[in-house]
Amino acid sequence: EFISARGNEIRCSKSFNIGSGRVTRHFFHHDPPATEEINKATDFVKSKLNNIDGSPQAVVCVGGTAATLALIDAQVPFTDSKHAHHYRLEKSRLQQLILELGRKTLVERKSITGLNPERADVILAGAFIHLEIMKYFSLNSVVISLRDLMFGIFLE
């Protein structure tokens, strides 16, 4: 889900089927994924992002994958998720995390600090999606928020 806003005005809202579970199921068939699988998944994500207009000054990422990437980067246990809120995830760090995650099997990923073992199967695809978003918008970092759409609906 992409929402572009300026102040209180929503300028654009689009939904795309490029979640980490979907990308994992459709493209990653080896453990760890083969280079060809990663390339196909990356091309798929890029093709979806080509439909987004605008050049944001900043991007706020919400959801379980974004929070998990922050916790892995900060090396904070996933049970202490509050540390992910307002975390700035640098593109260079995300690229390093992807290299590390891409070398590990599912069993090895389950022992990574910050990664809930239940997300170990989809975290690599989610990391690629976030990296492609950063590349598409030419961002060096994104901010992670634990507040999501449901929080906004609650505030209304």
C-alpha atoms as a PDB file:
ATOM      1  CA  GLU A   1       0.000   0.000   0.000  1.00  0.00           C
ATOM      2  CA  PHE A   2       1.405   3.381  -1.008  1.00  0.00           C
ATOM      3  CA  ILE A   3      -0.066   6.606   0.258  1.00  0.00           C
ATOM      4  CA  SER A   4       1.353   9.967  -0.704  1.00  0.00           C
ATOM      5  CA  ALA A   5       0.361  12.951   1.399  1.00  0.00           C
ATOM      6  CA  ARG A   6       1.261  16.566   1.918  1.00  0.00           C
ATOM      7  CA  GLY A   7       0.154  17.817   5.296  1.00  0.00           C
ATOM      8  CA  ASN A   8      -3.327  16.419   5.885  1.00  0.00           C
ATOM      9  CA  GLU A   9      -4.079  16.010   2.172  1.00  0.00           C
ATOM     10  CA  ILE A  10      -3.818  12.550   0.594  1.00  0.00           C
ATOM     11  CA  ARG A  11      -2.475  13.056  -2.905  1.00  0.00           C
ATOM     12  CA  CYS A  12      -2.342   9.438  -4.063  1.00  0.00           C
ATOM     13  CA  SER A  13      -3.229   6.008  -2.721  1.00  0.00           C
ATOM     14  CA  LYS A  14      -2.466   2.751  -4.539  1.00  0.00           C
ATOM     15  CA  SER A  15      -2.410  -0.878  -3.543  1.00  0.00           C
ATOM     16  CA  PHE A  16      -0.096  -3.465  -5.119  1.00  0.00           C
ATOM     17  CA  ASN A  17       0.171  -7.232  -4.731  1.00  0.00           C
ATOM     18  CA  ILE A  18       3.874  -7.277  -3.896  1.00  0.00           C
ATOM     19  CA  GLY A  19       3.924  -8.504  -0.318  1.00  0.00           C
ATOM     20  CA  SER A  20       6.769 -10.575   1.082  1.00  0.00           C
ATOM     21  CA  GLY A  21       4.644 -13.728   1.330  1.00  0.00           C
ATOM     22  CA  ARG A  22       3.473 -13.454  -2.268  1.00  0.00           C
ATOM     23  CA  VAL A  23       6.997 -12.816  -3.598  1.00  0.00           C
ATOM     24  CA  THR A  24       8.392 -15.712  -1.548  1.00  0.00           C
ATOM     25  CA  ARG A  25       5.718 -18.155  -2.762  1.00  0.00           C
ATOM     26  CA  HIS A  26       6.007 -17.154  -6.422  1.00  0.00           C
ATOM     27  CA  PHE A  27       9.757 -16.826  -6.805  1.00  0.00           C
ATOM     28  CA  PHE A  28      11.804 -18.468  -4.034  1.00  0.00           C
ATOM     29  CA  HIS A  29      11.915 -22.239  -4.495  1.00  0.00           C
ATOM     30  CA  HIS A  30      15.415 -22.996  -3.182  1.00  0.00           C
ATOM     31  CA  ASP A  31      16.839 -22.550   0.311  1.00  0.00           C
ATOM     32  CA  PRO A  32      18.554 -20.154   0.213  1.00  0.00           C
ATOM     33  CA  PRO A  33      17.050 -18.698  -2.997  1.00  0.00           C
ATOM     34  CA  ALA A  34      19.065 -19.030  -6.192  1.00  0.00           C
ATOM     35  CA  THR A  35      20.399 -15.910  -7.915  1.00  0.00           C
ATOM     36  CA  GLU A  36      17.983 -16.405 -10.828  1.00  0.00           C
ATOM     37  CA  GLU A  37      15.032 -16.519  -8.408  1.00  0.00           C
ATOM     38  CA  ILE A  38      16.195 -13.331  -6.711  1.00  0.00           C
ATOM     39  CA  ASN A  39      16.594 -11.594 -10.070  1.00  0.00           C
ATOM     40  CA  LYS A  40      13.091 -12.603 -11.183  1.00  0.00           C
ATOM     41  CA  ALA A  41      11.596 -11.429  -7.877  1.00  0.00           C
ATOM     42  CA  THR A  42      13.453  -8.119  -8.149  1.00  0.00           C
ATOM     43  CA  ASP A  43      12.245  -7.591 -11.726  1.00  0.00           C
ATOM     44  CA  PHE A  44       8.672  -8.342 -10.607  1.00  0.00           C
ATOM     45  CA  VAL A  45       8.828  -5.763  -7.798  1.00  0.00           C
ATOM     46  CA  LYS A  46      10.408  -3.166 -10.096  1.00  0.00           C
ATOM     47  CA  SER A  47       7.652  -3.661 -12.673  1.00  0.00           C
ATOM     48  CA  LYS A  48       4.994  -2.967 -10.042  1.00  0.00           C
ATOM     49  CA  LEU A  49       6.762   0.124  -8.720  1.00  0.00           C
ATOM     50  CA  ASN A  50       6.874   1.671 -12.187  1.00  0.00           C
ATOM     51  CA  ASN A  51       3.208   2.534 -11.657  1.00  0.00           C
ATOM     52  CA  ILE A  52       3.897   4.924  -8.776  1.00  0.00           C
ATOM     53  CA  ASP A  53       4.156   8.630  -9.478  1.00  0.00           C
ATOM     54  CA  GLY A  54       5.936  11.208  -7.411  1.00  0.00           C
ATOM     55  CA  SER A  55       9.221  11.800  -5.696  1.00  0.00           C
ATOM     56  CA  PRO A  56       8.730  11.828  -1.939  1.00  0.00           C
ATOM     57  CA  GLN A  57      11.064  13.696   0.355  1.00  0.00           C
ATOM     58  CA  ALA A  58      10.710  10.909   2.913  1.00  0.00           C
ATOM     59  CA  VAL A  59       9.152   7.470   3.183  1.00  0.00           C
ATOM     60  CA  VAL A  60       7.664   5.930   6.313  1.00  0.00           C
ATOM     61  CA  CYS A  61       7.413   2.138   6.213  1.00  0.00           C
ATOM     62  CA  VAL A  62       4.917   0.272   8.365  1.00  0.00           C
ATOM     63  CA  GLY A  63       4.131  -3.367   8.921  1.00  0.00           C
ATOM     64  CA  GLY A  64       5.784  -6.459  10.270  1.00  0.00           C
ATOM     65  CA  THR A  65       8.533  -6.712   7.671  1.00  0.00           C
ATOM     66  CA  ALA A  66       9.640  -3.091   8.143  1.00  0.00           C
ATOM     67  CA  ALA A  67       9.692  -3.462  11.936  1.00  0.00           C
ATOM     68  CA  THR A  68      11.568  -6.763  11.660  1.00  0.00           C
ATOM     69  CA  LEU A  69      14.244  -5.259   9.408  1.00  0.00           C
ATOM     70  CA  ALA A  70      14.756  -2.469  11.945  1.00  0.00           C
ATOM     71  CA  LEU A  71      15.092  -4.943  14.811  1.00  0.00           C
ATOM     72  CA  ILE A  72      17.531  -7.139  12.875  1.00  0.00           C
ATOM     73  CA  ASP A  73      19.627  -4.103  11.978  1.00  0.00           C
ATOM     74  CA  ALA A  74      19.601  -2.848  15.576  1.00  0.00           C
ATOM     75  CA  GLN A  75      20.227  -6.398  16.842  1.00  0.00           C
ATOM     76  CA  VAL A  76      17.323  -6.092  19.273  1.00  0.00           C
ATOM     77  CA  PRO A  77      15.208  -9.174  20.130  1.00  0.00           C
ATOM     78  CA  PHE A  78      11.903  -9.288  18.263  1.00  0.00           C
ATOM     79  CA  THR A  79      10.079  -9.376  21.611  1.00  0.00           C
ATOM     80  CA  ASP A  80      11.262  -5.796  22.216  1.00  0.00           C
ATOM     81  CA  SER A  81       9.613  -4.297  19.127  1.00  0.00           C
ATOM     82  CA  LYS A  82       9.235  -0.765  20.522  1.00  0.00           C
ATOM     83  CA  HIS A  83      12.828  -0.132  19.388  1.00  0.00           C
ATOM     84  CA  ALA A  84      11.668  -0.313  15.772  1.00  0.00           C
ATOM     85  CA  HIS A  85       9.453   2.784  16.114  1.00  0.00           C
ATOM     86  CA  HIS A  86      11.070   5.807  14.410  1.00  0.00           C
ATOM     87  CA  TYR A  87      14.075   3.670  13.474  1.00  0.00           C
ATOM     88  CA  ARG A  88      15.959   5.016  10.452  1.00  0.00           C
ATOM     89  CA  LEU A  89      16.970   2.151   8.180  1.00  0.00           C
ATOM     90  CA  GLU A  90      19.835   3.102   5.868  1.00  0.00           C
ATOM     91  CA  LYS A  91      19.932   1.696   2.332  1.00  0.00           C
ATOM     92  CA  SER A  92      23.561   0.627   2.749  1.00  0.00           C
ATOM     93  CA  ARG A  93      22.674  -1.363   5.886  1.00  0.00           C
ATOM     94  CA  LEU A  94      19.675  -2.946   4.167  1.00  0.00           C
ATOM     95  CA  GLN A  95      21.940  -4.047   1.307  1.00  0.00           C
ATOM     96  CA  GLN A  96      24.296  -5.663   3.838  1.00  0.00           C
ATOM     97  CA  LEU A  97      21.383  -7.380   5.595  1.00  0.00           C
ATOM     98  CA  ILE A  98      20.172  -8.769   2.276  1.00  0.00           C
ATOM     99  CA  LEU A  99      23.602 -10.252   1.583  1.00  0.00           C
ATOM    100  CA  GLU A 100      23.652 -11.860   5.031  1.00  0.00           C
ATOM    101  CA  LEU A 101      20.061 -13.126   4.825  1.00  0.00           C
ATOM    102  CA  GLY A 102      20.583 -14.415   1.284  1.00  0.00           C
ATOM    103  CA  ARG A 103      23.435 -16.672   2.381  1.00  0.00           C
ATOM    104  CA  LYS A 104      21.480 -18.327   5.176  1.00  0.00           C
ATOM    105  CA  THR A 105      19.062 -21.213   5.050  1.00  0.00           C
ATOM    106  CA  LEU A 106      15.640 -20.948   6.646  1.00  0.00           C
ATOM    107  CA  VAL A 107      16.896 -22.795   9.726  1.00  0.00           C
ATOM    108  CA  GLU A 108      19.844 -20.393  10.048  1.00  0.00           C
ATOM    109  CA  ARG A 109      17.622 -17.318   9.586  1.00  0.00           C
ATOM    110  CA  LYS A 110      15.408 -18.468  12.460  1.00  0.00           C
ATOM    111  CA  SER A 111      18.242 -17.804  14.904  1.00  0.00           C
ATOM    112  CA  ILE A 112      18.931 -14.199  13.813  1.00  0.00           C
ATOM    113  CA  THR A 113      18.526 -11.649  16.608  1.00  0.00           C
ATOM    114  CA  GLY A 114      15.521  -9.425  15.885  1.00  0.00           C
ATOM    115  CA  LEU A 115      13.845 -11.899  13.551  1.00  0.00           C
ATOM    116  CA  ASN A 116      10.734 -13.651  14.762  1.00  0.00           C
ATOM    117  CA  PRO A 117      11.255 -17.260  13.592  1.00  0.00           C
ATOM    118  CA  GLU A 118       7.725 -17.191  12.132  1.00  0.00           C
ATOM    119  CA  ARG A 119       8.886 -14.486   9.672  1.00  0.00           C
ATOM    120  CA  ALA A 120      12.126 -16.218   8.695  1.00  0.00           C
ATOM    121  CA  ASP A 121      10.608 -17.627   5.508  1.00  0.00           C
ATOM    122  CA  VAL A 122       9.491 -14.258   4.085  1.00  0.00           C
ATOM    123  CA  ILE A 123      12.028 -11.766   5.465  1.00  0.00           C
ATOM    124  CA  LEU A 124      14.404 -11.963   2.501  1.00  0.00           C
ATOM    125  CA  ALA A 125      11.658 -11.156  -0.004  1.00  0.00           C
ATOM    126  CA  GLY A 126      10.457  -8.340   2.252  1.00  0.00           C
ATOM    127  CA  ALA A 127      13.976  -6.934   2.444  1.00  0.00           C
ATOM    128  CA  PHE A 128      14.235  -6.937  -1.367  1.00  0.00           C
ATOM    129  CA  ILE A 129      10.893  -5.156  -1.654  1.00  0.00           C
ATOM    130  CA  HIS A 130      12.017  -2.440   0.768  1.00  0.00           C
ATOM    131  CA  LEU A 131      15.337  -2.050  -1.047  1.00  0.00           C
ATOM    132  CA  GLU A 132      13.623  -1.687  -4.414  1.00  0.00           C
ATOM    133  CA  ILE A 133      11.301   0.958  -2.956  1.00  0.00           C
ATOM    134  CA  MET A 134      14.332   2.886  -1.689  1.00  0.00           C
ATOM    135  CA  LYS A 135      16.041   2.606  -5.076  1.00  0.00           C
ATOM    136  CA  TYR A 136      12.907   3.589  -6.991  1.00  0.00           C
ATOM    137  CA  PHE A 137      12.493   6.775  -4.981  1.00  0.00           C
ATOM    138  CA  SER A 138      16.264   7.441  -4.783  1.00  0.00           C
ATOM    139  CA  LEU A 139      16.240   7.335  -0.982  1.00  0.00           C
ATOM    140  CA  ASN A 140      19.239   6.695   1.235  1.00  0.00           C
ATOM    141  CA  SER A 141      17.017   5.750   4.185  1.00  0.00           C
ATOM    142  CA  VAL A 142      13.461   5.186   5.345  1.00  0.00           C
ATOM    143  CA  VAL A 143      11.833   5.649   8.727  1.00  0.00           C
ATOM    144  CA  ILE A 144      10.061   2.699  10.331  1.00  0.00           C
ATOM    145  CA  SER A 145       6.841   3.247  12.248  1.00  0.00           C
ATOM    146  CA  LEU A 146       4.880   0.845  14.417  1.00  0.00           C
ATOM    147  CA  ARG A 147       1.785   2.950  13.777  1.00  0.00           C
ATOM    148  CA  ASP A 148      -0.103   1.599  10.788  1.00  0.00           C
ATOM    149  CA  LEU A 149      -3.394   2.086   8.975  1.00  0.00           C
ATOM    150  CA  MET A 150      -5.421   0.663  11.851  1.00  0.00           C
ATOM    151  CA  PHE A 151      -3.915   3.251  14.207  1.00  0.00           C
ATOM    152  CA  GLY A 152      -4.974   6.010  11.803  1.00  0.00           C
ATOM    153  CA  ILE A 153      -8.512   4.632  11.596  1.00  0.00           C
ATOM    154  CA  PHE A 154      -8.643   4.496  15.388  1.00  0.00           C
ATOM    155  CA  LEU A 155      -7.634   8.162  15.615  1.00  0.00           C
ATOM    156  CA  GLU A 156     -10.405   9.193  13.217  1.00  0.00           C
END
